mmCIF file of C-alpha atoms in Angstrom:
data_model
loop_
_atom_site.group_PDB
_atom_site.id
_atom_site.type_symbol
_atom_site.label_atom_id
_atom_site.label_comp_id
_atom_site.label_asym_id
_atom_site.label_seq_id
_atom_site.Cartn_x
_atom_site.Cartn_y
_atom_site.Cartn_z
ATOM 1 C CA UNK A 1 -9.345 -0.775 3.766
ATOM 2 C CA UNK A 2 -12.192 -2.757 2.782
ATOM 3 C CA UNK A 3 -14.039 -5.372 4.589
ATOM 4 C CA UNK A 4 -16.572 -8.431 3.664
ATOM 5 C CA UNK A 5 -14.171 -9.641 0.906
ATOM 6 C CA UNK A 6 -14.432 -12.798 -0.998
ATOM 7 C CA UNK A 7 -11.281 -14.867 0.490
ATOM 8 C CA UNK A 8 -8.387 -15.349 -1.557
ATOM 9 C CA UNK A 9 -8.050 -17.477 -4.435
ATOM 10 C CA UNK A 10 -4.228 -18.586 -4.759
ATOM 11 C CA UNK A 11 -2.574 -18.501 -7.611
ATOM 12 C CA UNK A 12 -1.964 -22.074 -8.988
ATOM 13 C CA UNK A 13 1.277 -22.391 -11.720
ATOM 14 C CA UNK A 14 1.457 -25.417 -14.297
ATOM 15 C CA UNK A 15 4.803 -26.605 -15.198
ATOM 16 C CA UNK A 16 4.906 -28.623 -18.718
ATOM 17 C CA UNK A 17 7.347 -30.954 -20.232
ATOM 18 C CA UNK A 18 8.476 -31.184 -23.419
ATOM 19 C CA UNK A 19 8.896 -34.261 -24.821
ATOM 20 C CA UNK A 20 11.461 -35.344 -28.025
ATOM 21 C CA UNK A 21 10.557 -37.985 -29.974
ATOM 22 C CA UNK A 22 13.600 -39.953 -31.213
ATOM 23 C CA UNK A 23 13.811 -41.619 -34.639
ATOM 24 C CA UNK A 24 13.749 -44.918 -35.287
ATOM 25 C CA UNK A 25 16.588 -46.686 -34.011
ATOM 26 C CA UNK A 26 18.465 -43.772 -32.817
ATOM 27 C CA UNK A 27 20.020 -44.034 -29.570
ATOM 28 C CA UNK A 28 19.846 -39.937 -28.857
ATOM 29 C CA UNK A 29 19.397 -38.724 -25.333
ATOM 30 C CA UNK A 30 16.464 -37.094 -24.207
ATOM 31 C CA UNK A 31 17.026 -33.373 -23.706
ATOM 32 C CA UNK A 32 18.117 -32.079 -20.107
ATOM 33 C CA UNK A 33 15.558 -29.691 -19.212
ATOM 34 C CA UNK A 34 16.583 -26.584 -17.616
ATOM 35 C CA UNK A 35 16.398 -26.328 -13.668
ATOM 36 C CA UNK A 36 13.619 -23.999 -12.447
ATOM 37 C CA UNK A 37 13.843 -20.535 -11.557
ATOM 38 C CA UNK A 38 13.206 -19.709 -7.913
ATOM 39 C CA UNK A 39 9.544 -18.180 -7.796
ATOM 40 C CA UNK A 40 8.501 -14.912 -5.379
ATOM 41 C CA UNK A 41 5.047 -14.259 -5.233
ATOM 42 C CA UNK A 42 4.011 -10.693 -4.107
ATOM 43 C CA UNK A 43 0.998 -9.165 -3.492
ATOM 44 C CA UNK A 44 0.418 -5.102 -4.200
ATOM 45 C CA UNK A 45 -2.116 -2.772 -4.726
ATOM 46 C CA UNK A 46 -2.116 -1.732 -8.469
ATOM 47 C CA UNK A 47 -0.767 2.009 -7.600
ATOM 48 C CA UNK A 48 2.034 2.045 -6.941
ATOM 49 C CA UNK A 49 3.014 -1.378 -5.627
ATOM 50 C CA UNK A 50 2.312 -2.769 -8.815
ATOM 51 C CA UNK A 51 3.682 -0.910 -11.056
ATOM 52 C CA UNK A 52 6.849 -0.892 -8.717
ATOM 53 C CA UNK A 53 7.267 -4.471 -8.893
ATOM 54 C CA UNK A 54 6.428 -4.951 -12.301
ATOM 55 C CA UNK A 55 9.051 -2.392 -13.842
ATOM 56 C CA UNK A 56 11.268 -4.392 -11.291
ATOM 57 C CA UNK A 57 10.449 -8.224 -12.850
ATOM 58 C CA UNK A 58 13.309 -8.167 -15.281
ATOM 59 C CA UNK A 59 15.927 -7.549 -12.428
ATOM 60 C CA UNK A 60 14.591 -10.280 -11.027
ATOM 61 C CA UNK A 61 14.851 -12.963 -13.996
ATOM 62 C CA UNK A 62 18.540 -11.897 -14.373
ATOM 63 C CA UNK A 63 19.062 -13.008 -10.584
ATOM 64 C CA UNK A 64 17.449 -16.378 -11.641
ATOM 65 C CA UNK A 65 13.490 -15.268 -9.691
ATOM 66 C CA UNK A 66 10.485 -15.189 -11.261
ATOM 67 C CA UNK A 67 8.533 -12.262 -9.792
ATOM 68 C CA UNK A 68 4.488 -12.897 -9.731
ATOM 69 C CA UNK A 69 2.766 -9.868 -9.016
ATOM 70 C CA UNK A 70 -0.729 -10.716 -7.417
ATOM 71 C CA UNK A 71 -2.865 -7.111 -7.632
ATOM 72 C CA UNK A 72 -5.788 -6.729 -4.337
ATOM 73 C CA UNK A 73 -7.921 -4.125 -4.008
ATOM 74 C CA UNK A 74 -8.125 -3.761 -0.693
ATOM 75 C CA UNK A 75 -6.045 -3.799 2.433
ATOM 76 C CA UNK A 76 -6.909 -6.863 4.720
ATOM 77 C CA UNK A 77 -6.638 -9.975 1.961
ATOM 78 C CA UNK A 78 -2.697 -9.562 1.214
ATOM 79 C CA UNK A 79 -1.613 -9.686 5.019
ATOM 80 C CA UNK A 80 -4.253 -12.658 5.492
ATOM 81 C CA UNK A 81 -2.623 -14.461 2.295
ATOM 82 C CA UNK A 82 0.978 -13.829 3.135
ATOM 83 C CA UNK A 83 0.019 -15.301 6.885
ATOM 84 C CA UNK A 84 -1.016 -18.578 5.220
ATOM 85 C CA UNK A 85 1.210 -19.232 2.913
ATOM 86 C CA UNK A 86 -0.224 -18.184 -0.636
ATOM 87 C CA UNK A 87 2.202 -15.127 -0.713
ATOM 88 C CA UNK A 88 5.973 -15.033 -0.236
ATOM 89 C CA UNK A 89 5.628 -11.295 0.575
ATOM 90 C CA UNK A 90 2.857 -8.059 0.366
ATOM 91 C CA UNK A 91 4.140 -4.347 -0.442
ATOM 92 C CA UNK A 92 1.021 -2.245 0.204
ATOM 93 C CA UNK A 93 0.875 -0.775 3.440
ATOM 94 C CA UNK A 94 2.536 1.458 5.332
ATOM 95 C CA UNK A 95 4.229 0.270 9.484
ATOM 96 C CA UNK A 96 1.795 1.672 11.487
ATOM 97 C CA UNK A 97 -1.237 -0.039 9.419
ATOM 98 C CA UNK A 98 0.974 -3.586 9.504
ATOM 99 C CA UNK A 99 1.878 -3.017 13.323
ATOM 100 C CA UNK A 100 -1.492 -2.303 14.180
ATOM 101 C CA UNK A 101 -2.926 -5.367 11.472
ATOM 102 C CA UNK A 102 -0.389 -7.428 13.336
ATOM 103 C CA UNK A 103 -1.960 -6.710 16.880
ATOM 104 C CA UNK A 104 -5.560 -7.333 15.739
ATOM 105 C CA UNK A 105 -5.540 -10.672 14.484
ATOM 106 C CA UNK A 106 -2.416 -12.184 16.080
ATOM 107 C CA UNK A 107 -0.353 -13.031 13.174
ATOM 108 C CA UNK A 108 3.530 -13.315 12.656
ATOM 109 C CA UNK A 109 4.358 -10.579 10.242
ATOM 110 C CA UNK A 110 7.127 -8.080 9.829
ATOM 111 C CA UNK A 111 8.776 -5.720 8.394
ATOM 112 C CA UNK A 112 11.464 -6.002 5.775
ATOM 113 C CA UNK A 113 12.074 -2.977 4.247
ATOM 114 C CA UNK A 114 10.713 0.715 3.756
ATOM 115 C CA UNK A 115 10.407 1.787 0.650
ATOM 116 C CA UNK A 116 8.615 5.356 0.507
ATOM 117 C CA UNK A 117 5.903 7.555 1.741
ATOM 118 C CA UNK A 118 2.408 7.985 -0.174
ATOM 119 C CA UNK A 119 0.783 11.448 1.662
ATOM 120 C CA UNK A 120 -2.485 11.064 2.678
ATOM 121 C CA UNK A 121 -4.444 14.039 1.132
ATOM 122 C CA UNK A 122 -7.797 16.331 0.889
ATOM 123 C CA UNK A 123 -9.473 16.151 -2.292
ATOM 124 C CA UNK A 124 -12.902 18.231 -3.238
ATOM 125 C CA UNK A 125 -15.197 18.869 -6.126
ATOM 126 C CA UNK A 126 -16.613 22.327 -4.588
ATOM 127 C CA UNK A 127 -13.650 23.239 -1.709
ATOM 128 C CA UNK A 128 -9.581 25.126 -2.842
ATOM 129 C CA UNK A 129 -9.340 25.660 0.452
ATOM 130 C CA UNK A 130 -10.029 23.545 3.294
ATOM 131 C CA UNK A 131 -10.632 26.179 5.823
ATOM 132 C CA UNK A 132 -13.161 27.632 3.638
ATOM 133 C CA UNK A 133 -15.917 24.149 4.066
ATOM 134 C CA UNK A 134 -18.932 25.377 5.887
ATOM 135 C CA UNK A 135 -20.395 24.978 8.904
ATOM 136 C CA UNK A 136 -22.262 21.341 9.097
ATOM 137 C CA UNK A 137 -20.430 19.981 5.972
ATOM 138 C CA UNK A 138 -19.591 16.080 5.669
ATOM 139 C CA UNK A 139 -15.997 14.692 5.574
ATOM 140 C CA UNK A 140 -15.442 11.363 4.745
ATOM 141 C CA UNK A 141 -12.293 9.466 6.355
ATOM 142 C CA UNK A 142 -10.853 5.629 5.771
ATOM 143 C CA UNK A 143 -12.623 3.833 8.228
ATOM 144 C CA UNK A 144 -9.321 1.751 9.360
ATOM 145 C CA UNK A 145 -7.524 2.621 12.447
ATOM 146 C CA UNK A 146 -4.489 3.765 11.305
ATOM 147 C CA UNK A 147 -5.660 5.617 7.909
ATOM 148 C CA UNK A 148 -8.481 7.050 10.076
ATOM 149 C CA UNK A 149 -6.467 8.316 12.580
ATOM 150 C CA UNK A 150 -3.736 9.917 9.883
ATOM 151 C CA UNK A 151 -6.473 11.297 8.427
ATOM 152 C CA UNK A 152 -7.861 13.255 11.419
ATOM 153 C CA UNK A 153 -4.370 13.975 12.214
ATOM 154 C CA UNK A 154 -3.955 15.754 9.412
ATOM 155 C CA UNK A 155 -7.331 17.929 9.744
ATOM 156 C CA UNK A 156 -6.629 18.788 13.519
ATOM 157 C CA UNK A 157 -3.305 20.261 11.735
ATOM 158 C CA UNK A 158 -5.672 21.996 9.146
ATOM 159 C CA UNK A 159 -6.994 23.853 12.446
ATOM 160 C CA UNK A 160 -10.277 21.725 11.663
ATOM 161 C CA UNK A 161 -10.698 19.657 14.661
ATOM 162 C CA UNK A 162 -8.543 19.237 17.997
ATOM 163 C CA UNK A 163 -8.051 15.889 19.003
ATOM 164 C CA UNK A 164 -7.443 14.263 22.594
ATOM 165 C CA UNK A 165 -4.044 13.236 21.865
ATOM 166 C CA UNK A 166 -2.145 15.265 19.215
ATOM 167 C CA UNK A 167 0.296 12.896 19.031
ATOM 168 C CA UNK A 168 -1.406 9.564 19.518
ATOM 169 C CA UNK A 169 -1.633 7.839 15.735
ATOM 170 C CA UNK A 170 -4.512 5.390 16.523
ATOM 171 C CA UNK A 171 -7.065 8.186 17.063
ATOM 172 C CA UNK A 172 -11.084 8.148 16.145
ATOM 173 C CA UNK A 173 -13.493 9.980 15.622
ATOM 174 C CA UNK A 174 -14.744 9.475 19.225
ATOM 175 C CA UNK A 175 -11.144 10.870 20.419
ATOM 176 C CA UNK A 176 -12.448 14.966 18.984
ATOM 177 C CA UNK A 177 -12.544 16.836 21.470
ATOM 178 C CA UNK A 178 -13.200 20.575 19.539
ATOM 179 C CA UNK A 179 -14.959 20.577 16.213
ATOM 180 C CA UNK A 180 -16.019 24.276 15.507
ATOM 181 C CA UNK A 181 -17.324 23.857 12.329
ATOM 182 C CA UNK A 182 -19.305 20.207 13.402
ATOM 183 C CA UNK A 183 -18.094 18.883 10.759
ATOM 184 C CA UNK A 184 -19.704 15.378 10.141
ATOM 185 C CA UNK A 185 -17.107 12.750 9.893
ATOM 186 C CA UNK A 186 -17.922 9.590 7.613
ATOM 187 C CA UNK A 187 -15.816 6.868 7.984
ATOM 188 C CA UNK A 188 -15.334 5.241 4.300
ATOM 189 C CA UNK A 189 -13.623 1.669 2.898
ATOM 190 C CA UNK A 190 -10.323 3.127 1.797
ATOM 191 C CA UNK A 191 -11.565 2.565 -1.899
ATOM 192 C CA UNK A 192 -14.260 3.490 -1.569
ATOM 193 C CA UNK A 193 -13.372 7.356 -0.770
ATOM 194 C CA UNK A 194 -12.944 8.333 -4.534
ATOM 195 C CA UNK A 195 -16.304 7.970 -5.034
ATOM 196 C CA UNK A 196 -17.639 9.489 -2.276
ATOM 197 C CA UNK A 197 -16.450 12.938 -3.718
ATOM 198 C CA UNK A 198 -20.005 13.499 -5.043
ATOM 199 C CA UNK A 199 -21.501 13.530 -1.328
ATOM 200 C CA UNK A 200 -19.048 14.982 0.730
ATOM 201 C CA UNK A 201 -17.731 18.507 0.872
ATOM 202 C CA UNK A 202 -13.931 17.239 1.022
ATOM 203 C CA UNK A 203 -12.852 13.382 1.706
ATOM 204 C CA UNK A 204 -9.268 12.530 2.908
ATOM 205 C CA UNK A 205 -8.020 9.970 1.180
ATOM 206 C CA UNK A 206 -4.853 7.559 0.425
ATOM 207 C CA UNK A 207 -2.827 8.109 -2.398
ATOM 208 C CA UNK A 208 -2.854 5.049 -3.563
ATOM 209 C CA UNK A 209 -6.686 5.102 -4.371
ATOM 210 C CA UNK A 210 -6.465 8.649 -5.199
ATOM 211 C CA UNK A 211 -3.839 7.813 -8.015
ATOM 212 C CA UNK A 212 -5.896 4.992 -9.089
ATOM 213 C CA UNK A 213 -9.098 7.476 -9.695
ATOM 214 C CA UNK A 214 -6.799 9.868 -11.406
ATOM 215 C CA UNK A 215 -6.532 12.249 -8.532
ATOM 216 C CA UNK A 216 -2.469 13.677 -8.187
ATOM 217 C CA UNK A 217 -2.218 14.544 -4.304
ATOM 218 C CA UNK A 218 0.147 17.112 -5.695
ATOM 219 C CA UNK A 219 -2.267 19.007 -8.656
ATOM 220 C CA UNK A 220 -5.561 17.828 -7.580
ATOM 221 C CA UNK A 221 -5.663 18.272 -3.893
ATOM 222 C CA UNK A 222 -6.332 20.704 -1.478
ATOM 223 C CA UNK A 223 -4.066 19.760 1.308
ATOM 224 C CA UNK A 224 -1.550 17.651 1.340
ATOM 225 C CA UNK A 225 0.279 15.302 4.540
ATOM 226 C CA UNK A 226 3.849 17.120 5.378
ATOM 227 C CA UNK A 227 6.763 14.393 3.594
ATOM 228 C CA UNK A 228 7.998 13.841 6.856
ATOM 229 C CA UNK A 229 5.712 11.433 7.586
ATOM 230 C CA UNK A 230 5.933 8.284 10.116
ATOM 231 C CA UNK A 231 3.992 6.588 7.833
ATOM 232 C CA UNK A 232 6.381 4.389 5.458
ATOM 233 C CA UNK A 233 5.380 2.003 2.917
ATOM 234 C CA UNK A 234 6.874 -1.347 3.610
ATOM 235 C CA UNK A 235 7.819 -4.738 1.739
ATOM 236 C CA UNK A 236 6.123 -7.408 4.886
ATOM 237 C CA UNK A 237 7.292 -11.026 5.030
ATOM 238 C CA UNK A 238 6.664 -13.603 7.699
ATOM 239 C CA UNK A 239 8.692 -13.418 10.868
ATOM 240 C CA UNK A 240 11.387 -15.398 10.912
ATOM 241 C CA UNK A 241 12.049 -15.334 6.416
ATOM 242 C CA UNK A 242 14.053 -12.204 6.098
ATOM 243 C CA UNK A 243 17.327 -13.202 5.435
ATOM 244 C CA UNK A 244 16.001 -15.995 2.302
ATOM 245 C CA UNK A 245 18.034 -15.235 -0.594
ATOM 246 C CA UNK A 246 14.987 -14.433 -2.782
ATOM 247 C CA UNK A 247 14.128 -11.466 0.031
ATOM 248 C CA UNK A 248 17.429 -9.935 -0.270
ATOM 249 C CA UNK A 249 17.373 -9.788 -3.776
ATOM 250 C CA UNK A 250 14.281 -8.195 -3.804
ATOM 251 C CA UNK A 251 15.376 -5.537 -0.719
ATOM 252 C CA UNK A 252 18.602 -4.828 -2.783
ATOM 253 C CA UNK A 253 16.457 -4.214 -5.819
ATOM 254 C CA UNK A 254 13.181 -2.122 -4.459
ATOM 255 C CA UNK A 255 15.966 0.217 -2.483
ATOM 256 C CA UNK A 256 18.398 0.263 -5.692
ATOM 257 C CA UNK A 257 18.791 3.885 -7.601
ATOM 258 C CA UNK A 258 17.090 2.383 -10.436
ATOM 259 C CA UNK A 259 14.080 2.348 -8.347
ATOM 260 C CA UNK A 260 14.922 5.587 -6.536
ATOM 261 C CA UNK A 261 14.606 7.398 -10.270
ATOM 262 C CA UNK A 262 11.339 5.196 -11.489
ATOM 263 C CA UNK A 263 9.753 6.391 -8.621
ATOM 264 C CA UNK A 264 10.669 10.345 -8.695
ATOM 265 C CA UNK A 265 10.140 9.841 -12.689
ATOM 266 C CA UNK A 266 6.333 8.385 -12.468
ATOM 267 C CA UNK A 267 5.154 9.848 -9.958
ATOM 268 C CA UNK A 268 6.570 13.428 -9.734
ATOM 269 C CA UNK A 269 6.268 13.699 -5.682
ATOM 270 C CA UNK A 270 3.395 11.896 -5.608
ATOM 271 C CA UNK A 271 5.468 9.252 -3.690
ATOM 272 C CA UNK A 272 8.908 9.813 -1.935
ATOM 273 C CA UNK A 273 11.483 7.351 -1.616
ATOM 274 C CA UNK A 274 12.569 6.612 1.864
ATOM 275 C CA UNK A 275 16.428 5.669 0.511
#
């Protein structure tokens, strides 16, 4: 998740008027102009939130809500622009990275709904097997807490590393306790990791960014997170907002079958749905 970002620019939304011009003389009343649809603003990463909430917009407009989809690229401006106000609602991350973003800068987030898991994977140019890297090689990581820790998670499983705490989600790099192969961990900006591909023996990286660099965690890498997962993708709102009417529309919708089947349809296991 990257850092150093330019803030956030909000969205600004012109509303015009139409105007009839009566003939001369005539006594014809001006024409009522229809009342406004409610407007939800959500923020997403391109893959998948984005195309999610997109193929969702014209549910929306037939519950009277315009949907604006606002595309990041990285992980810390949607939770800082739904905390002041210039989103209604973010759908990019998964719990433990919103718990965790929650904790660190003291903000009232939450929750509203899970939606589905995106496995973390190992991709490689040289490796099909990540047992195979060699002694010394370089692994690049996300350099976030929680996408670090999954990460490292998931090569202590590999039999790569053994961590302090097996269990413990928030682990570093400073938390390996056995590394046989001293392997050279590189923490990495989340979207960044695609690119470091060319300088690492093997990076580990989210599938979100790995979908948006072409990379299928399930043909192109060479391990893959187990589906069962802690880590969720949620919908986040501000505390207290859950139950507005616009919110339950939009958890009916993003948990509805039609949803269910876009996402097993586009992404072919890439992404599992959590209902």
């Amino acid at each position: 998740m990257i850092r150093s970002l330019k803030p956030f620019a909000a969205v600004c939304i012109a509303a015009g008027l139409a105007l009839g011009l009566a003939g001369c003389g005539d006594k014809d009343e001006a024409p009522k102009s229809a009342a406004p649809a409610k407007t939800l603003t959500i923020g997403v990463s391109p893959v998948p939130g984005g195309d999610m909430m997109n193929f969702l917009k014209p549910r929306f407009a037939e519950k009277g809500i315009e949907l604006k989809v606002v595309e990041f690229g990285d992980y810390i401006q949607p939770n800082m622009a739904l905390s002041d106000g210039s989103l209604d609602a973010n759908f990019f991350q998964h719990k433990p990275y919103l718990d965790d973003f929650i904790k660190q800068h003291n903000l009232k987030l939450e929750s509203l709904v899970p939606v589905f898991i995106a496995p973390i994977a190992v991709y490689s140019r040289t490796l099909k097997d990540p047992t195979a890297i060699a002694d010394g090689s370089a692994v690049s990581i996300p350099n976030d807490p929680t996408n670090g820790g999954r990460a490292l998670l998931l090569l202590q499983h590999l039999g790569l590393i053994k961590l302090n705490d097996p269990k413990n989600l928030f682990v570093t790099p400073a938390d390996i306790v056995e590394n046989p192969k001293h392997l050279k961990i590189i923490e990495v900006e989340a979207a960044q990791l695609p690119r470091s591909l060319d300088d690492v023996a093997m990076a580990v990286i989210n599938c979100n960014f790995a979908l948006g660099a072409n990379l299928n965690p399930v043909k192109d890498s060479i391990a893959i997170e187990a589906k069962d997962s802690p880590y969720a993708n949620v919908v986040a709102v501000r505390q207290g907002e859950a139950d507005r009417p616009e919110f339950q529309v939009l958890k009916t919708l993003i948990t509805s079958p039609e949803m269910k089947k876009f996402i097993e349809d586009k992404y072919q296991g890439s992404f599992v749905p959590t209902f």
